[in-house]
CSV table of C-alpha atoms in Angstrom, one decimal:
chain,number,residue,atom,x,y,z
A,18,MET,CA,4.8,154.5,4.3
A,19,HIS,CA,7.2,153.5,7.0
A,20,PRO,CA,9.1,150.2,6.3
A,21,ILE,CA,8.8,148.9,9.9
A,22,TYR,CA,6.0,150.5,12.0
A,23,PRO,CA,2.6,148.9,11.7
A,24,LEU,CA,-0.1,150.6,9.5
A,25,LEU,CA,-3.8,151.1,10.1
A,26,PRO,CA,-5.6,148.2,8.3
A,27,ASP,CA,-8.2,150.4,6.7
A,28,LEU,CA,-5.9,153.3,6.0
A,29,PRO,CA,-2.5,152.0,5.0
A,30,GLU,CA,-1.1,155.5,4.4
A,31,ILE,CA,-1.3,156.0,8.2
A,32,LEU,CA,1.3,154.7,10.7
A,33,LEU,CA,0.2,153.4,14.1
A,34,LEU,CA,2.5,154.5,17.0
A,35,ASP,CA,1.0,152.7,20.0
A,36,THR,CA,3.5,152.7,22.9
A,37,HIS,CA,3.0,151.2,26.4
A,38,ALA,CA,4.7,149.0,29.0
A,39,ASP,CA,4.6,146.0,26.7
A,40,PHE,CA,5.7,147.9,23.6
A,41,LEU,CA,8.3,150.5,24.7
A,42,PRO,CA,8.8,153.7,22.7
A,43,ASP,CA,12.0,154.0,20.6
A,44,ASN,CA,11.6,157.6,19.4
A,45,ASP,CA,12.7,159.2,22.7
A,46,ASN,CA,15.7,160.8,21.1
A,47,TRP,CA,16.3,163.7,18.7
A,48,HIS,CA,15.7,162.5,15.2
A,49,THR,CA,14.5,163.6,11.8
A,50,ASP,CA,12.1,161.0,10.3
A,51,VAL,CA,13.4,158.4,7.9
A,52,THR,CA,16.7,159.9,6.9
A,53,PHE,CA,17.9,156.4,6.2
A,54,THR,CA,16.3,156.7,2.7
A,55,GLU,CA,17.6,158.6,-0.4
A,56,THR,CA,14.6,160.9,-0.3
A,57,PRO,CA,13.5,161.5,3.3
A,58,PRO,CA,10.0,162.8,3.9
A,59,LEU,CA,9.2,166.5,3.2
A,60,ALA,CA,6.9,166.8,6.2
A,61,GLY,CA,5.3,164.8,9.0
A,62,ILE,CA,1.7,164.9,10.3
A,63,LEU,CA,0.9,163.5,13.7
A,64,ALA,CA,-2.5,163.1,15.3
A,65,ALA,CA,-3.0,162.4,19.0
A,66,LYS,CA,-5.5,159.6,19.6
A,67,ARG,CA,-4.8,158.4,23.2
A,68,ILE,CA,-2.9,160.5,25.7
A,69,PRO,CA,-1.6,159.6,29.1
A,70,THR,CA,-2.8,161.5,32.1
A,71,SER,CA,0.5,163.3,32.3
A,72,GLY,CA,3.6,163.4,30.1
A,73,GLY,CA,4.1,162.3,26.5
A,74,ASP,CA,4.9,165.8,25.1
A,75,THR,CA,6.8,166.2,21.9
A,76,LEU,CA,9.7,168.6,21.3
A,77,TRP,CA,10.7,170.1,17.9
A,78,SER,CA,14.1,171.7,17.2
A,79,SER,CA,14.9,174.1,14.3
A,80,CYS,CA,17.9,172.8,12.5
A,81,SER,CA,18.2,176.1,10.6
A,82,ALA,CA,18.4,178.1,13.8
A,83,ALA,CA,20.9,175.7,15.2
A,84,TYR,CA,23.1,176.0,12.1
A,85,GLU,CA,22.9,179.8,12.0
A,86,ALA,CA,23.9,180.0,15.7
A,87,LEU,CA,27.2,178.2,15.0
A,88,SER,CA,30.4,180.3,14.5
A,89,LYS,CA,31.4,181.2,10.9
A,90,PRO,CA,34.5,178.9,11.0
A,91,MET,CA,32.4,176.0,12.2
A,92,ARG,CA,29.8,176.6,9.5
A,93,ALA,CA,32.5,176.7,6.8
A,94,PHE,CA,34.0,173.4,8.2
A,95,LEU,CA,30.7,171.6,8.1
A,96,ASP,CA,29.7,172.7,4.6
A,97,GLY,CA,30.7,170.0,2.1
A,98,LEU,CA,30.9,167.2,4.7
A,99,THR,CA,28.7,164.1,4.3
A,100,ALA,CA,27.3,161.6,6.8
A,101,GLN,CA,26.0,158.1,6.7
A,102,HIS,CA,22.4,157.3,7.9
A,103,SER,CA,21.2,153.8,8.7
A,104,VAL,CA,17.9,152.2,9.6
A,105,ALA,CA,19.5,149.8,12.0
A,106,LYS,CA,20.7,152.6,14.3
A,107,SER,CA,17.2,153.4,15.6
A,108,PHE,CA,15.8,150.0,14.8
A,109,PRO,CA,18.4,147.6,16.1
A,110,PRO,CA,18.0,143.9,15.3
A,111,GLU,CA,18.1,142.7,18.9
A,112,ARG,CA,14.7,144.3,19.4
A,113,TRP,CA,12.9,144.2,16.0
A,114,GLN,CA,14.4,141.0,14.4
A,115,ASN,CA,13.6,139.0,17.6
A,116,ASP,CA,10.0,140.0,17.7
A,117,PRO,CA,8.0,137.5,15.6
A,118,SER,CA,5.3,140.1,14.7
A,119,PHE,CA,8.0,142.4,13.2
A,120,LYS,CA,10.8,140.0,12.1
A,121,GLU,CA,9.8,139.6,8.4
A,122,ARG,CA,8.9,143.3,8.0
A,123,TYR,CA,12.2,144.3,9.7
A,124,GLU,CA,14.3,142.1,7.5
A,125,ARG,CA,12.7,143.4,4.4
A,126,ALA,CA,13.3,147.0,5.5
A,127,VAL,CA,17.0,146.4,6.2
A,128,ALA,CA,17.4,144.7,2.8
A,129,LYS,CA,15.6,147.4,1.0
A,130,HIS,CA,17.3,150.3,2.8
A,131,PRO,CA,21.1,150.0,2.9
A,132,PRO,CA,22.9,152.9,4.5
A,133,VAL,CA,22.8,156.2,2.6
A,134,ASN,CA,24.8,159.4,2.6
A,135,HIS,CA,23.5,162.9,3.0
A,136,PRO,CA,25.1,166.3,3.4
A,137,VAL,CA,25.8,167.3,7.0
A,138,VAL,CA,24.3,170.7,6.1
A,139,ARG,CA,21.2,170.7,4.0
A,140,THR,CA,19.9,173.6,1.9
A,141,HIS,CA,16.1,174.1,2.1
A,142,PRO,CA,14.8,173.9,-1.5
A,143,VAL,CA,12.2,176.7,-1.0
A,144,SER,CA,13.7,179.2,1.5
A,145,GLY,CA,17.4,178.6,0.6
A,146,ARG,CA,18.3,178.6,4.3
A,147,LYS,CA,20.9,176.0,5.4
A,148,GLY,CA,20.3,173.7,8.3
A,149,LEU,CA,22.0,170.8,10.1
A,150,PHE,CA,21.0,167.4,8.7
A,151,VAL,CA,22.5,164.9,11.1
A,152,ASN,CA,20.5,163.3,13.9
A,153,GLU,CA,21.1,161.0,16.8
A,154,GLY,CA,18.4,158.6,15.6
A,155,PHE,CA,19.9,157.6,12.3
A,156,THR,CA,23.3,159.2,11.6
A,157,THR,CA,26.2,156.8,12.1
A,158,HIS,CA,29.3,158.7,11.2
A,159,ILE,CA,30.7,161.6,9.1
A,160,ASN,CA,32.5,160.1,6.1
A,161,GLU,CA,35.4,162.5,5.7
A,162,LEU,CA,36.6,162.3,9.3
A,163,SER,CA,38.3,159.7,11.4
A,164,PRO,CA,36.1,157.7,13.7
A,165,GLY,CA,37.1,159.7,16.8
A,166,GLU,CA,36.7,163.0,15.1
A,167,SER,CA,33.3,161.9,13.7
A,168,ARG,CA,32.0,160.8,17.2
A,169,SER,CA,33.2,164.0,18.8
A,170,LEU,CA,31.7,166.3,16.2
A,171,LEU,CA,28.4,164.4,16.0
A,172,ASP,CA,28.1,164.5,19.8
A,173,PHE,CA,28.6,168.2,19.7
A,174,LEU,CA,26.1,168.8,16.9
A,175,TYR,CA,23.4,166.6,18.6
A,176,ALA,CA,23.8,168.5,21.8
A,177,HIS,CA,23.8,171.8,20.0
A,178,ALA,CA,20.7,171.1,18.0
A,179,GLY,CA,18.8,170.2,21.2
A,180,ARG,CA,19.5,173.4,23.0
A,181,PRO,CA,16.3,174.9,24.5
A,182,GLU,CA,16.6,178.2,22.5
A,183,PHE,CA,16.1,176.3,19.3
A,184,THR,CA,13.1,174.2,20.5
A,185,VAL,CA,9.4,174.3,21.1
A,186,ARG,CA,7.4,171.8,23.3
A,187,TRP,CA,3.9,170.7,22.6
A,188,ARG,CA,1.6,169.3,25.3
A,189,TRP,CA,-0.8,167.0,23.5
A,190,LYS,CA,-4.6,166.9,23.8
A,191,VAL,CA,-6.7,164.2,22.1
A,192,ASP,CA,-7.3,165.0,18.4
A,193,ASP,CA,-4.5,167.6,18.3
A,194,LEU,CA,-2.8,167.6,14.9
A,195,ALA,CA,0.8,168.6,14.3
A,196,PHE,CA,2.3,169.3,10.9
A,197,TRP,CA,6.1,170.0,10.6
A,198,ASP,CA,8.8,170.5,7.9
A,199,ASN,CA,10.9,167.4,8.2
A,200,ARG,CA,13.7,168.9,6.1
A,201,VAL,CA,14.8,171.4,8.7
A,202,THR,CA,13.6,170.1,12.0
A,203,GLN,CA,14.3,167.3,14.5
A,204,HIS,CA,11.8,166.1,17.1
A,205,TYR,CA,11.8,164.1,20.4
A,206,ALA,CA,8.9,162.2,21.8
A,207,ILE,CA,9.3,162.3,25.6
A,208,ALA,CA,8.9,158.8,27.2
A,209,ASP,CA,7.9,159.9,30.7
A,210,TYR,CA,4.4,158.4,30.8
A,211,LEU,CA,5.0,154.6,31.2
A,212,PRO,CA,3.3,152.3,32.1
A,213,GLU,CA,0.4,154.4,30.7
A,214,ARG,CA,-0.4,154.2,27.0
A,215,ARG,CA,0.2,156.8,24.2
A,216,THR,CA,-1.4,156.2,20.8
A,217,MET,CA,-0.6,158.4,17.8
A,218,HIS,CA,-1.4,158.3,14.1
A,219,ARG,CA,1.2,159.6,11.7
A,220,ALA,CA,1.4,160.4,8.0
A,221,THR,CA,4.3,161.6,6.0
A,222,VAL,CA,4.6,163.7,2.8
A,223,ASN,CA,7.0,162.4,0.2
A,224,GLY,CA,10.3,164.4,-0.1
A,225,ASP,CA,13.3,164.7,-2.4
A,226,LYS,CA,17.0,164.2,-2.2
A,227,PRO,CA,18.8,166.5,0.2
A,228,PHE,CA,21.4,168.9,-1.2
């Protein structure tokens, strides 16, 4: 269950992602879902319910492929670093706290989810492959570096993970269903369809603590 997004009244396990001109999308950046928790989701499941006449595609990026494409010295440098993740980075108070329909839910979410630290490079618990585990949506800084070093390195890693050779792009049709491994991917919902409407239903699978 997501701490901020609305849920379907008759199916509280399902998130409602309903974006349009009066409720702008906020997931049009590269992100891994809910990394601001100690145990981010293992997987995400997304169902298309209302699709604009054009646009609204979703991109996924392989964080394992991105990590493995780095030079050996860069991989060695990143191993052992940790980064902080915060709910407030993708859900800033100026939008969510000022909306009466979300204010109470938002304040509970921020109080319940203080910033957490995760490894910059995560090991997949099944395959054993390593993958980048920082994302533009929720990562605020790398703990072991100075602010300037952290910003420069994160900017590089964000751009690197989004390179086309690590990505796939899905053009939605109504009732399409996507299922992805949230531990080793990022995704980007392209916001090129406004003022049309895009409605999706999402479920997440509980995960464990990254290592």
